[in-house]
Structure formats: structure tokens, C-alpha cells
Coordinates of C-alpha atoms and ligand atoms in Angstrom, one line a residue:
M1 CA -23.4 -6.1 -7.7
S2 CA -24.9 -9.2 -6.2
M3 CA -23.5 -11.4 -3.5
R4 CA -22.2 -14.8 -4.6
S5 CA -21.9 -18.0 -2.7
L6 CA -18.3 -19.2 -2.0
A7 CA -18.9 -22.1 -4.3
T8 CA -19.7 -19.7 -7.1
V9 CA -16.5 -17.8 -6.4
A10 CA -14.4 -20.9 -6.6
A11 CA -16.2 -22.1 -9.7
L12 CA -15.7 -18.8 -11.5
A13 CA -12.1 -18.5 -10.5
G14 CA -11.4 -22.1 -11.6
A15 CA -13.2 -21.6 -14.9
A16 CA -10.7 -19.0 -16.0
F17 CA -7.9 -21.5 -16.2
A18 CA -7.0 -24.4 -18.5
A19 CA -6.5 -27.0 -15.7
P20 CA -8.1 -25.6 -12.5
A21 CA -7.5 -27.4 -9.3
P22 CA -10.8 -28.5 -7.7
A23 CA -12.1 -25.9 -5.2
K24 CA -12.3 -27.2 -1.7
T25 CA -13.3 -25.9 1.7
T26 CA -11.0 -26.3 4.6
D27 CA -12.4 -26.4 8.1
V28 CA -9.9 -25.1 10.7
S29 CA -11.0 -26.5 14.0
A30 CA -8.0 -25.1 15.8
T31 CA -9.4 -21.6 15.6
T32 CA -12.4 -20.1 17.4
T33 CA -14.5 -20.0 14.2
T34 CA -14.5 -22.0 11.0
L35 CA -12.5 -20.1 8.4
L36 CA -13.4 -20.7 4.8
A37 CA -10.5 -21.4 2.5
T38 CA -10.2 -22.6 -1.1
A39 CA -7.4 -24.0 -3.1
T40 CA -6.8 -22.6 -6.6
N41 CA -4.4 -23.5 -9.3
K42 CA -0.9 -22.6 -8.0
A43 CA 0.6 -22.1 -11.4
F44 CA -1.5 -19.0 -12.2
G45 CA -1.8 -16.4 -9.4
L46 CA -2.7 -12.8 -8.6
N47 CA 0.3 -11.2 -10.3
D48 CA -0.1 -13.3 -13.5
A49 CA -3.8 -12.3 -13.6
A50 CA -3.0 -8.6 -12.9
K51 CA -0.5 -8.5 -15.8
Q52 CA -3.0 -10.3 -18.1
A53 CA -5.5 -7.5 -17.1
G54 CA -3.0 -4.9 -18.4
K55 CA -1.7 -3.9 -15.0
L56 CA 2.0 -3.6 -14.0
W57 CA 1.7 -6.0 -11.1
F58 CA -0.2 -7.3 -8.1
G59 CA 2.0 -6.5 -5.0
T60 CA 2.3 -6.6 -1.3
A61 CA 3.8 -4.7 1.6
V62 CA 6.5 -6.8 3.3
D63 CA 8.3 -5.9 6.5
I64 CA 11.9 -7.0 6.1
P65 CA 14.7 -7.1 7.2
G66 CA 14.9 -8.0 10.8
T67 CA 11.3 -9.1 11.5
G68 CA 9.3 -12.3 12.0
E69 CA 8.4 -12.2 8.4
A70 CA 12.0 -12.6 7.3
Q71 CA 12.4 -15.6 9.6
D72 CA 9.1 -17.4 8.6
K73 CA 10.0 -19.7 5.7
F74 CA 6.4 -20.5 4.9
Y75 CA 5.5 -16.8 4.7
F76 CA 8.6 -16.0 2.8
R77 CA 8.0 -18.8 0.3
E78 CA 4.7 -17.3 -0.6
F79 CA 6.1 -13.8 -0.8
K80 CA 8.7 -15.0 -3.3
S81 CA 6.0 -16.4 -5.6
P82 CA 6.2 -14.5 -8.9
H83 CA 2.7 -15.8 -9.7
D84 CA 1.2 -13.9 -6.9
F85 CA 3.5 -10.9 -6.3
G86 CA 5.3 -8.8 -8.8
E87 CA 5.7 -5.8 -6.5
A88 CA 6.9 -5.3 -3.0
T89 CA 6.4 -2.2 -0.8
P90 CA 8.7 -1.7 2.2
A91 CA 6.4 -1.6 5.2
N92 CA 8.8 0.3 7.5
I93 CA 12.4 0.2 6.5
M94 CA 12.4 3.3 4.2
K95 CA 10.5 5.5 6.6
F96 CA 12.1 8.6 8.1
D97 CA 13.0 7.1 11.5
A98 CA 14.8 4.2 9.8
T99 CA 16.6 6.2 7.1
E100 CA 17.6 9.4 9.0
P101 CA 17.8 8.4 12.6
E102 CA 20.1 11.3 13.4
Q103 CA 19.9 14.6 11.6
N104 CA 21.8 14.5 8.3
S105 CA 23.1 11.0 9.2
F106 CA 21.5 8.6 6.7
N107 CA 21.1 4.8 7.1
F108 CA 20.4 3.1 3.8
T109 CA 21.4 -0.4 5.0
G110 CA 17.9 -1.7 5.4
G111 CA 16.5 0.0 2.4
D112 CA 19.3 -1.3 0.2
Y113 CA 18.8 -4.8 1.5
F114 CA 15.0 -4.6 0.8
L115 CA 15.7 -3.6 -2.8
D116 CA 18.3 -6.4 -3.2
V117 CA 15.7 -9.0 -2.0
A118 CA 12.9 -7.5 -4.1
E119 CA 15.1 -7.5 -7.2
Q120 CA 16.4 -11.0 -6.6
Y121 CA 12.8 -12.2 -6.8
G122 CA 11.8 -10.0 -9.7
K123 CA 9.6 -7.6 -7.9
Q124 CA 9.3 -3.9 -8.6
V125 CA 9.2 -1.6 -5.6
R126 CA 7.0 1.3 -4.6
C127 CA 9.3 3.2 -2.2
H128 CA 7.5 4.3 0.9
N129 CA 7.6 7.1 2.2
L130 CA 9.4 10.4 2.3
I131 CA 7.4 12.9 4.3
W132 CA 4.7 11.8 6.9
Q133 CA 3.7 12.8 10.3
S134 CA 4.3 9.3 11.9
Q135 CA 7.4 7.2 12.5
L136 CA 9.6 10.3 12.7
P137 CA 12.8 10.2 14.8
N138 CA 12.9 12.0 18.1
W139 CA 15.1 14.7 16.7
V140 CA 12.3 15.8 14.4
N141 CA 9.5 15.6 17.0
N142 CA 11.5 17.1 19.9
P143 CA 14.2 19.3 18.5
A144 CA 16.8 20.8 20.8
T145 CA 15.9 24.2 19.3
P146 CA 12.3 24.8 18.2
W147 CA 11.9 24.5 14.4
T148 CA 11.3 27.6 12.3
N149 CA 9.8 27.5 8.8
K150 CA 13.3 27.9 7.5
T151 CA 15.1 25.3 9.6
L152 CA 12.4 22.6 9.1
S153 CA 12.1 23.3 5.4
K154 CA 15.8 22.6 5.1
V155 CA 15.3 19.3 7.0
L156 CA 12.5 18.3 4.6
V157 CA 14.3 19.2 1.4
N158 CA 17.5 17.5 2.7
H159 CA 15.7 14.2 3.5
V160 CA 13.8 14.1 0.2
T161 CA 16.9 14.9 -1.8
N162 CA 19.1 12.3 -0.2
L163 CA 16.6 9.5 -0.4
V164 CA 15.6 10.1 -4.0
E165 CA 19.2 10.4 -5.0
H166 CA 20.4 7.3 -3.1
F167 CA 17.6 4.9 -4.2
G168 CA 17.2 6.4 -7.7
D169 CA 15.5 4.3 -10.3
R170 CA 15.5 1.2 -8.1
C171 CA 12.2 2.7 -7.0
Y172 CA 9.3 2.4 -9.4
S173 CA 7.8 5.3 -7.5
W174 CA 8.1 7.2 -4.2
D175 CA 5.2 8.1 -1.9
V176 CA 6.6 11.6 -1.5
V177 CA 4.0 12.9 0.9
N178 CA 1.9 10.4 3.0
E179 CA -1.5 11.2 4.6
A180 CA -1.4 15.0 4.6
F181 CA -5.2 15.4 5.0
A182 CA -7.3 15.0 8.1
D183 CA -10.5 12.9 8.4
S184 CA -12.1 15.5 10.7
P185 CA -12.9 18.1 9.6
A186 CA -12.5 16.1 6.4
G187 CA -10.1 17.6 3.9
D188 CA -8.3 20.0 6.3
Y189 CA -4.5 19.5 6.5
Q190 CA -3.4 17.4 9.4
K191 CA -1.9 19.6 12.0
N192 CA 1.5 17.9 12.2
V193 CA 5.1 19.1 12.7
W194 CA 5.5 19.8 9.0
F195 CA 2.2 21.8 8.6
N196 CA 2.7 23.6 11.9
N197 CA 6.1 25.0 10.9
I198 CA 5.9 25.2 7.1
G199 CA 2.2 25.5 6.4
P200 CA 0.5 23.7 3.5
E201 CA 3.5 24.6 1.4
Y202 CA 5.4 21.6 2.8
V203 CA 3.6 19.4 0.3
P204 CA 4.6 21.2 -2.9
M205 CA 8.0 21.7 -1.3
A206 CA 8.6 18.0 -1.0
F207 CA 7.4 17.2 -4.5
A208 CA 9.6 20.0 -5.9
A209 CA 12.6 18.7 -4.1
A210 CA 12.1 15.2 -5.5
Q211 CA 11.5 16.6 -9.0
K212 CA 14.8 18.5 -8.8
V213 CA 16.8 15.3 -8.2
I214 CA 14.9 13.5 -11.0
E215 CA 15.7 16.3 -13.4
K216 CA 19.3 16.6 -12.3
N217 CA 20.0 12.8 -12.5
G218 CA 17.7 12.0 -15.4
L219 CA 15.6 9.5 -13.3
K220 CA 12.4 7.8 -14.2
V221 CA 11.0 7.4 -10.7
K222 CA 7.4 8.4 -10.4
L223 CA 6.1 10.8 -7.6
Y224 CA 3.0 9.9 -5.7
Y225 CA 0.7 11.3 -3.1
N226 CA -0.6 8.5 -0.8
D227 CA -3.6 8.6 1.6
Y228 CA -6.6 6.7 3.0
N229 CA -10.3 7.6 2.9
I230 CA -9.8 9.0 -0.6
E231 CA -11.2 5.9 -2.2
S232 CA -14.8 7.2 -2.5
P233 CA -16.3 10.7 -3.1
G234 CA -16.1 13.1 -0.2
A235 CA -14.3 16.2 1.2
K236 CA -11.0 14.4 1.8
T237 CA -11.0 13.0 -1.8
T238 CA -11.8 16.5 -3.1
A239 CA -8.8 17.9 -1.1
A240 CA -6.5 15.3 -2.7
L241 CA -7.9 16.0 -6.2
N242 CA -7.4 19.8 -5.6
L243 CA -3.8 19.1 -4.5
V244 CA -3.1 17.2 -7.8
S245 CA -4.5 20.1 -9.8
E246 CA -2.6 22.7 -7.8
L247 CA 0.7 20.9 -8.2
K248 CA 0.1 20.4 -11.9
G249 CA -0.9 24.0 -12.3
R250 CA 2.3 25.1 -10.7
G251 CA 4.4 22.8 -12.9
I252 CA 5.4 20.6 -10.0
Q253 CA 5.8 16.9 -10.8
I254 CA 3.2 14.5 -9.5
D255 CA 2.6 11.3 -11.4
G256 CA 0.3 9.3 -9.3
V257 CA -2.1 9.0 -6.3
G258 CA -2.0 6.0 -4.0
L259 CA -5.4 5.0 -2.7
E260 CA -4.6 3.1 0.4
S261 CA -7.9 1.2 0.7
H262 CA -7.8 0.0 4.3
F263 CA -11.4 -1.2 4.4
I264 CA -13.9 -2.8 6.8
V265 CA -16.0 -5.8 6.0
G266 CA -19.5 -4.5 5.1
S267 CA -18.6 -0.8 4.9
T268 CA -16.1 -1.0 2.0
P269 CA -17.0 1.6 -0.6
S270 CA -19.0 0.1 -3.5
Y271 CA -17.5 -0.8 -6.8
H272 CA -19.2 2.2 -8.4
Q273 CA -17.9 4.7 -5.7
Q274 CA -14.4 3.3 -6.1
L275 CA -14.6 3.4 -9.9
Q276 CA -15.9 7.0 -9.9
T277 CA -13.1 8.1 -7.7
K278 CA -10.3 6.4 -9.6
R279 CA -11.7 8.0 -12.8
A280 CA -11.7 11.4 -11.1
F281 CA -8.0 11.2 -10.3
V282 CA -7.1 9.9 -13.7
R283 CA -9.0 12.8 -15.3
E284 CA -6.6 15.1 -13.3
G285 CA -3.8 13.6 -15.3
V286 CA -2.3 11.1 -12.8
E287 CA -2.2 7.4 -12.6
V288 CA -3.5 5.6 -9.5
V289 CA -2.6 2.5 -7.6
I290 CA -4.5 0.7 -4.8
T291 CA -1.5 0.8 -2.4
E292 CA -2.5 -0.8 0.9
L293 CA -5.6 -2.9 0.4
D294 CA -6.9 -4.9 3.3
V295 CA -10.5 -5.6 4.6
R296 CA -10.7 -6.1 8.4
A297 CA -13.5 -7.6 10.5
T298 CA -14.3 -7.9 14.2
L299 CA -13.0 -11.2 15.5
P300 CA -14.1 -13.8 15.1
P301 CA -15.7 -13.1 11.7
S302 CA -19.1 -14.8 11.1
A303 CA -19.6 -16.9 8.0
A304 CA -21.6 -14.0 6.5
E305 CA -18.8 -11.6 7.2
Q306 CA -16.3 -13.9 5.6
T307 CA -18.5 -14.1 2.5
Q308 CA -18.9 -10.3 2.5
Q309 CA -15.1 -9.9 2.6
V310 CA -14.9 -11.8 -0.7
Q311 CA -17.3 -9.3 -2.2
D312 CA -15.4 -6.3 -0.7
Y313 CA -12.1 -7.5 -2.1
Y314 CA -13.7 -8.2 -5.4
D315 CA -15.3 -4.8 -5.7
S316 CA -12.1 -3.0 -4.8
V317 CA -9.9 -4.9 -7.2
K318 CA -12.5 -4.8 -10.0
S319 CA -12.6 -1.0 -9.7
C320 CA -8.9 -0.9 -10.6
V321 CA -9.2 -3.5 -13.4
D322 CA -11.9 -1.4 -15.0
V323 CA -9.9 1.9 -15.1
A324 CA -6.9 1.9 -17.5
G325 CA -5.1 4.6 -15.4
C326 CA -5.1 2.3 -12.4
V327 CA -1.8 0.6 -12.9
G328 CA -1.6 -1.8 -10.0
I329 CA -2.9 -3.3 -6.8
V330 CA -0.9 -3.7 -3.6
V331 CA -2.2 -5.4 -0.4
W332 CA -0.8 -4.2 3.0
D333 CA 0.6 -7.6 3.6
F334 CA -1.0 -10.9 2.6
D335 CA -1.0 -13.0 5.7
D336 CA -3.1 -12.3 8.9
T337 CA -0.2 -13.4 11.0
Y338 CA 1.7 -10.3 10.1
S339 CA -1.2 -7.9 9.6
W340 CA -0.9 -4.5 11.2
V341 CA -4.7 -4.6 12.0
P342 CA -4.9 -6.5 15.4
S343 CA -2.3 -4.3 17.1
T344 CA -3.9 -1.1 15.7
F345 CA -7.6 -1.9 16.0
A346 CA -8.4 -3.9 19.2
G347 CA -10.5 -6.9 18.6
Q348 CA -10.2 -6.7 14.8
G349 CA -8.3 -8.8 12.2
Y350 CA -8.9 -11.4 9.5
A351 CA -8.0 -8.6 7.0
D352 CA -5.6 -10.4 4.6
L353 CA -5.8 -12.9 1.8
F354 CA -4.0 -15.8 3.5
F355 CA -3.8 -17.1 7.1
Q356 CA -1.8 -19.6 9.0
P357 CA -4.2 -21.9 10.8
H358 CA -1.4 -23.1 13.1
G359 CA 0.4 -19.8 13.5
A360 CA 3.7 -18.4 12.4
N361 CA 6.2 -20.7 10.9
H362 CA 3.5 -23.1 9.6
P363 CA 1.9 -23.4 6.2
L364 CA -0.3 -20.7 4.8
V365 CA -3.8 -21.2 3.5
K366 CA -5.6 -19.1 1.0
K367 CA -9.0 -17.6 1.9
A368 CA -11.9 -17.4 -0.3
A369 CA -11.1 -13.7 -0.7
Y370 CA -8.0 -14.8 -2.7
D371 CA -10.4 -16.3 -5.2
G372 CA -12.5 -13.2 -5.2
V373 CA -9.5 -11.1 -6.1
L374 CA -8.5 -13.6 -8.8
E375 CA -12.0 -13.5 -10.2
A376 CA -11.9 -9.7 -10.3
L377 CA -8.6 -9.8 -12.1
T378 CA -9.5 -12.4 -14.7
G379 CA -12.8 -10.6 -15.5
A380 CA -14.9 -13.6 -14.6
A381 CA -18.6 -12.5 -14.6
E382 CA -19.8 -11.0 -11.4
G383 CA -23.6 -10.6 -11.7
V384 CA -23.4 -7.1 -13.3
Ligands
NAG401 C1 21.2 0.9 10.1 O1 20.1 0.2 9.8 C2 20.3 -1.2 9.9 C3 19.0 -1.9 9.4 O2 17.9 -1.5 10.1 C4 20.6 -1.5 11.4 O3 20.8 -2.9 11.5 C5 21.9 -0.8 11.8 O4 22.1 -1.0 13.1 C6 21.7 0.7 11.5 N1 23.0 1.3 11.6 C7 23.2 2.3 12.5 C8 24.6 2.9 12.5 O5 22.4 2.8 13.2
NAG402 C1 7.4 28.9 4.8 O1 8.3 29.3 3.8 C2 7.9 29.0 2.5 C3 9.0 29.4 1.6 O2 10.2 28.7 1.8 C4 6.6 29.7 2.2 O3 6.2 29.4 0.9 C5 5.6 29.4 3.2 O4 4.4 30.1 3.0 C6 6.1 29.7 4.6 N1 5.1 29.2 5.6 C7 4.6 30.0 6.5 C8 3.7 29.4 7.5 O5 4.9 31.2 6.6

């Protein structure tokens, strides 16, 4: 794939529509660097284009209720746009610490609210997540009596059962197990509280518990495994592929794999690597979703890095467009103001498709990367 100039990006994106708004570049002098932005036709957005490409939706993570996002009317207005977002993933409110803060005492208030809002604005929801090593309540991490395989297995099954039962088919899918595999040595299981007490069997155990509720209640909700660094070939990807094949072989339900896709400008896996990996999962008999896409840079990004980001977003989204079994694309938030990146990776940011030149509670501006995504979704030619 060749690099394009930003003017080409805008021209190609515009060419896909009947009445394209003229592309323009906005200089933002308030920031330490000039950020490139374009303006595209508002009446046809990322979600419209994703559906036209045969996908279920283009979606975003959103962190509501009770956060700055919920209070920022400019952010929220963009979130509501059915043209851009047809799916919403709860960034935090369905995680273990939020939903079972005390043992066997469930709090569904925030999760129910999230679903009410998503449904009000016509968005499907990928429910996230059931079993993970992070964002656990203290009672799981520091139990009064040390866990045994038996006592922690009961906790795991109880959590999965209650959440799948409560939220039911309001979830398009559940990320049943999140990030079970380590980066180093790649493909080993993460040595977390679940693994240390239950062993690798905690993963099938979680899927089987969810499956049981689905069968008992006649639900349609799909069961996903979700992880990062499984977007291109490698040991961790092989471990995830083997997990799918093991579960299927044992008759345990798994419907999909979430490829998180938290990328870095310039070291994003190529279109071909991403295409090959998505095809490999689909061949195992599951669907795939890009579940947490963002492309971060060291701040401030140079003009070349901003241009590279357009290409990185394009390659990632195009690799989903070109695989029928890749059913949707979700970004891990769409506005730099609320990105998880700066607080997690010191000195990095600029990861999302929009930014607020004047900060929170001020208008959003689309980056050129937005047009790169739109171009990938509409199938506009990209020098192949
Ligand atoms: C339940 O969760 C909601 C939403 O996060 C929170 O406002 C409320 O205080 C929680 N309730 C209890 C009893 O902890
Ligand atoms: C924990 O118990 C399950 C059965 O409930 C078993 O399959 C698994 O191997 C056990 N794990 C260990 C580490 O013994």
C-alpha cells in the first residue's frame, strides 16, 4: 500500500458521496503543533459506510455514566450520531469491580443505564467484560481466606451466570474472557488470580457457564474471546487460535474473537498481516470484530506521523472490510480528550479520530484519520 497525501485522502472520501462537502485543512494554533483536520459530509458517516460495506456497525467505547464524557455536550452530541456510531461498548461500567463490588452482591444500575442510553440512540452493545485480571474488586484480589480452585471457580461461574442472565439479549455479545494470554513469553497464560487458582481451565469454565445460561434462557447473545497483540501472526495469535479450536473441539460455545487493535503510529501491522490474521480466525469458525481500535503517537505528532496515522487507520479498517467474517469495527473512544492513552503511556496520545482544539466542553474536529477510515469503508481506491 502506498502512502497518500492528505489532499488525496479528502478527495477520495469526498468522491464517494453525491454532494461532498469541500475538504479543508484546519490549523489549530492553540496547540503545540499544527493538527491536520478535514471536514467531510455530515450526512454520511462511519456507521453508514460500515453498513453499506456489509458490516453490522461502526462503534465506539464510551465511558458513561458518571464521567466527563457524560457531561460534555459536544462529545455527547457526536456520540449520539447514528451516522457515525451504530454500536457502543461500555468502557468500564460492566467490569467486575463495577458489577460485583462485594461478593455475590451485584450492582447493575450503571450497566442498565448504559444499555438504556445506547438503545435510546439506536446502538447495539458489545458487553464488556466478564472475566479479566484487571479492575477486580478487592475481595477477589485480597480474599479473607485464600482461594482454592473450588472456591474461586464458584466465584467465576457465579459472576458469569448472573451477568449473562441479567443483561440477556440486550448485549449483542459478551467478551467472556479478556486478555488471558501474555506478551512475554508470547502465548503463555497470564499468571493472574484466575490462572493461579484454577489453571488454564478457567477460560473454558467461563465460556461454559455463559453457554449454560444461553441454553437455559434461549438467548442469542454471542460469546467472544478478546485480546490485544493478536492482530498479526505470532505466538500470541497462535495461542488464541488454539483456544478457539480447543473450545470448539470440546463443544463449548465461542462465537467470536475480538481483535483489540491498540496500535502505534508507524508500527501498526500491515494491511496484509491484519487480513491474514482475521482470515485465520474466521477459518476456525468464529466471527471477528476490531474491538478497541486506536493509533497512538508520541506527543506532539509530526506532520509525517499524522499522515502515517491516516494510513494506519486505513489499513486496519480495510482489513476488516475485506473479510466477510469481520462483522464490525469499534474504536476505543473517538475523541482524544477522553482517550485512555495519555494516562497509560506517558508522553503519548493523539490516538483517536476526533479532537477538541479548545479542550473538553468545546466543539470536536475530525482528523484526517476520520477520512482515512471512511475511505477504507467506502472502498475508495487506495493504490493497491
Ligand atoms: C451501584 O452503581 C451505581 C453506578 O455506578 C452507583 O452510583 C451506586 O452507588 C452503586 N450502588 C451501590 C449500592 O454501591
Ligand atoms: C480446577 O478444577 C477444575 C474442575 O473444576 C479442573 O478442571 C482444573 O484442572 C483444576 N485446576 C487445577 C490447577 O487443578
